[in-house]
PDB file of C-alpha atoms in Angstrom:
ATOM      1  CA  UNK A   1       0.000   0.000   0.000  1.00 89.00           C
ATOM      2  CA  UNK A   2       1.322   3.470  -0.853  1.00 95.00           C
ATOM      3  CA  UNK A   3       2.080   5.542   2.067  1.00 95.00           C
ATOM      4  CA  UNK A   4       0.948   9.677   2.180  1.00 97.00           C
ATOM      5  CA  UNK A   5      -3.074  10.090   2.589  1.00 97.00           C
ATOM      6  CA  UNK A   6      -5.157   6.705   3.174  1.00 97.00           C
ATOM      7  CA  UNK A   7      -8.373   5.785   4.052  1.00 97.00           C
ATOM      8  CA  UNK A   8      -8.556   2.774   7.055  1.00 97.00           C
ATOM      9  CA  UNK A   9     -11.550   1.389   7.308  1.00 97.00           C
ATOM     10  CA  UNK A  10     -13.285  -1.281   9.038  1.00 97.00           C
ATOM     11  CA  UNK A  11     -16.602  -3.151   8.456  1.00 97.00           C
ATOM     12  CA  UNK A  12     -17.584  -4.998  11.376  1.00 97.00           C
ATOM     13  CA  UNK A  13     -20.008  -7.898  10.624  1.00 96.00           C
ATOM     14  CA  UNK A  14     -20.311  -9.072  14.192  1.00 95.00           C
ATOM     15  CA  UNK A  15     -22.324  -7.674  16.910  1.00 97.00           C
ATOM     16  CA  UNK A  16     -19.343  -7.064  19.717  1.00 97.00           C
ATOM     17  CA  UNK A  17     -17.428  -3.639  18.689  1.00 97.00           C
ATOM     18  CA  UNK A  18     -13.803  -3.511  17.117  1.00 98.00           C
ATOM     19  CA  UNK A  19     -11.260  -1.329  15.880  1.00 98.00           C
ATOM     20  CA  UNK A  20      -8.131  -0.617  13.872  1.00 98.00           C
ATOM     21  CA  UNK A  21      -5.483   0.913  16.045  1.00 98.00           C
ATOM     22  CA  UNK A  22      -1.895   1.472  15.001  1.00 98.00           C
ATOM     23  CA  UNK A  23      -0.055   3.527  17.695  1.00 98.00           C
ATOM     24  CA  UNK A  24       2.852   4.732  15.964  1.00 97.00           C
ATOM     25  CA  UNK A  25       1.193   6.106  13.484  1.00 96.00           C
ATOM     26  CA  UNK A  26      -1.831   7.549  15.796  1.00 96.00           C
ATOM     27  CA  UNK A  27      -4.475   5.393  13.773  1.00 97.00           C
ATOM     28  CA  UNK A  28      -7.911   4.734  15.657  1.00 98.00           C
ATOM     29  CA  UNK A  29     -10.980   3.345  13.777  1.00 98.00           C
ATOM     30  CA  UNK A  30     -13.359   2.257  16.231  1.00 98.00           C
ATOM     31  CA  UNK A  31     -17.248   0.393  14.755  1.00 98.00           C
ATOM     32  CA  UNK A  32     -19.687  -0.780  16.854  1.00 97.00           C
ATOM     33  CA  UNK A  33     -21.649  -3.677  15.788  1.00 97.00           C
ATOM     34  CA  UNK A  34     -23.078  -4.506  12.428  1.00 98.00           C
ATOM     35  CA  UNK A  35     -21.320  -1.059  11.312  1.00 98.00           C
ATOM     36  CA  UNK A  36     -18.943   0.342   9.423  1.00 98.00           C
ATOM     37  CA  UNK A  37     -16.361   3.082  10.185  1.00 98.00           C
ATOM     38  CA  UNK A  38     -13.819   5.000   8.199  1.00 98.00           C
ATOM     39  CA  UNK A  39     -10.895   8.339   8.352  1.00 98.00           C
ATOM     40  CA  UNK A  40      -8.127   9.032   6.408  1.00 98.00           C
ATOM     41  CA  UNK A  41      -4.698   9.712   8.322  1.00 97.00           C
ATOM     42  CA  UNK A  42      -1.358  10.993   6.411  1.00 96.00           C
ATOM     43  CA  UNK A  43       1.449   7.775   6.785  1.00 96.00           C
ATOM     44  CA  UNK A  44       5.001   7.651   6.647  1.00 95.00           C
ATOM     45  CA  UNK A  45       6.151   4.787   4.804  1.00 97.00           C
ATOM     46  CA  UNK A  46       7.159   1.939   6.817  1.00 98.00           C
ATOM     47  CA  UNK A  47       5.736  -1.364   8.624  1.00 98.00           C
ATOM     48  CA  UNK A  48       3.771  -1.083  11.262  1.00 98.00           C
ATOM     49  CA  UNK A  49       1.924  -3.636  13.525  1.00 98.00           C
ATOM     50  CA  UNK A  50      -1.751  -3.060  14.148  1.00 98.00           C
ATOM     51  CA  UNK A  51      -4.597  -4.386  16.382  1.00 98.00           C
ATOM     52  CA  UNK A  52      -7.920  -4.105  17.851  1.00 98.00           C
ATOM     53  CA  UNK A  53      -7.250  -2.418  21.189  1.00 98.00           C
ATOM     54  CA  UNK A  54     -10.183  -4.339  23.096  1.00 97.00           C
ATOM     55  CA  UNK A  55      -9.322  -5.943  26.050  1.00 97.00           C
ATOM     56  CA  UNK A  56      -9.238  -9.725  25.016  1.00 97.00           C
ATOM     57  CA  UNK A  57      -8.782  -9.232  21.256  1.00 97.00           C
ATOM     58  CA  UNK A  58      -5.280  -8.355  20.715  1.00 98.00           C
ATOM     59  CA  UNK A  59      -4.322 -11.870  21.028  1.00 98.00           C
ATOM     60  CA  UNK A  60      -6.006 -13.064  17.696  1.00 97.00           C
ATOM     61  CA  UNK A  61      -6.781  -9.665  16.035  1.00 97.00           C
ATOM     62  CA  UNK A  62      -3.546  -8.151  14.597  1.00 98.00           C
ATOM     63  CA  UNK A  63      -1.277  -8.272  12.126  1.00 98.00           C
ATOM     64  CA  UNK A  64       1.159  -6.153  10.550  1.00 98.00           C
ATOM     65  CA  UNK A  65       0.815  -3.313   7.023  1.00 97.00           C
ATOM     66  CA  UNK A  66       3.447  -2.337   5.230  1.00 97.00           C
ATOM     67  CA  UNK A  67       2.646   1.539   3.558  1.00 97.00           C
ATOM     68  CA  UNK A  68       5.748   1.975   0.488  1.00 97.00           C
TER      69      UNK A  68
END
């Protein structure tokens, strides 16, 4: 993915809420359930791990993005 101005999104089919959260970049995307939820941030190019912040879904809802 390109890095300067993106869109994160997330489109949460469940009924518990999520988000998108990558902390060195100062990315939060929160969605309740059965919603989606959008904003566009500016990135530096780089890899950066991200995760739903949660308490109990870290463990299996992360991953890492690499912006070029």
């Amino acid at each position: 993915m390109s890095a300067g101005e993106v869109t994160i999104a997330i489109d949460n089919q469940g009924n518990a809420e999520h988000n998108v959260t990558i902390d060195e970049l100062d990315v939060h995307v929160e969605a309740t359930g059965q919603s989606q939820a959008s904003d566009t941030y500016e990135v530096e190019a780089g890899t950066f791990y991200y995760y739903c912040d949660i308490p109990g879904h870290e463990e299996t809802m992360n991953g890492e993005i690499t912006f070029e």
